[in-house]
C-alpha cells in the first residue's frame, strides 16, 4: 500500500493505493466522507448570530474552546483547526457572545466554511 496526498481543484485529499495484481485499486478519499456531515450541520444552524467566524483555510476541527452562550473578547480563541498538521487558532473578530458553533471536533472544513457565529 502507498499513501499519496493529491490536490484537485484546490481541495487536498489523502488517498491510499493498494496494488493487487496488475490493476491498482484506490481507496475512497478520507476527506470526502467527512465533509458531508459538516455541511449538513452547518446548514441546520447557520446564521444564528450576526457576526460570522469562517475558516481561513481548509482543515480539520481539532478542538472547540468556546460554547454557545460564552462571552468572548476580540482575539479570544473560539476553536482550533488542524491545518497542514499544525494547530491553528480561530479567534473572535470582535467582542460578543457565541451564538452558534456550526462544526464538531473531527469535522473536515473547506476554506470559507462557517465555523461559528457571534452576537
PDB file of C-alpha atoms in Angstrom, residues 31-41 108:
ATOM      1  CA  UNK A  31     -11.828  13.810   3.435  1.00  0.00           C
ATOM      2  CA  UNK A  32     -14.769  13.392   1.095  1.00  0.00           C
ATOM      3  CA  UNK A  33     -16.655  11.178   3.538  1.00  0.00           C
ATOM      4  CA  UNK A  34     -16.107  13.530   6.469  1.00  0.00           C
ATOM      5  CA  UNK A  35     -17.170  16.689   4.605  1.00  0.00           C
ATOM      6  CA  UNK A  36     -20.821  15.697   4.209  1.00  0.00           C
ATOM      7  CA  UNK A  37     -21.771  15.704   7.938  1.00  0.00           C
ATOM      8  CA  UNK A  38     -20.108  19.096   8.427  1.00  0.00           C
ATOM      9  CA  UNK A  39     -22.064  20.588   5.547  1.00  0.00           C
ATOM     10  CA  UNK A  40     -25.347  19.202   6.874  1.00  0.00           C
ATOM     11  CA  UNK A  41     -24.661  20.524  10.365  1.00  0.00           C
ATOM     12  CA  UNK A 108     -13.321  18.491   7.781  1.00  0.00           C
TER      13      UNK A 108
END
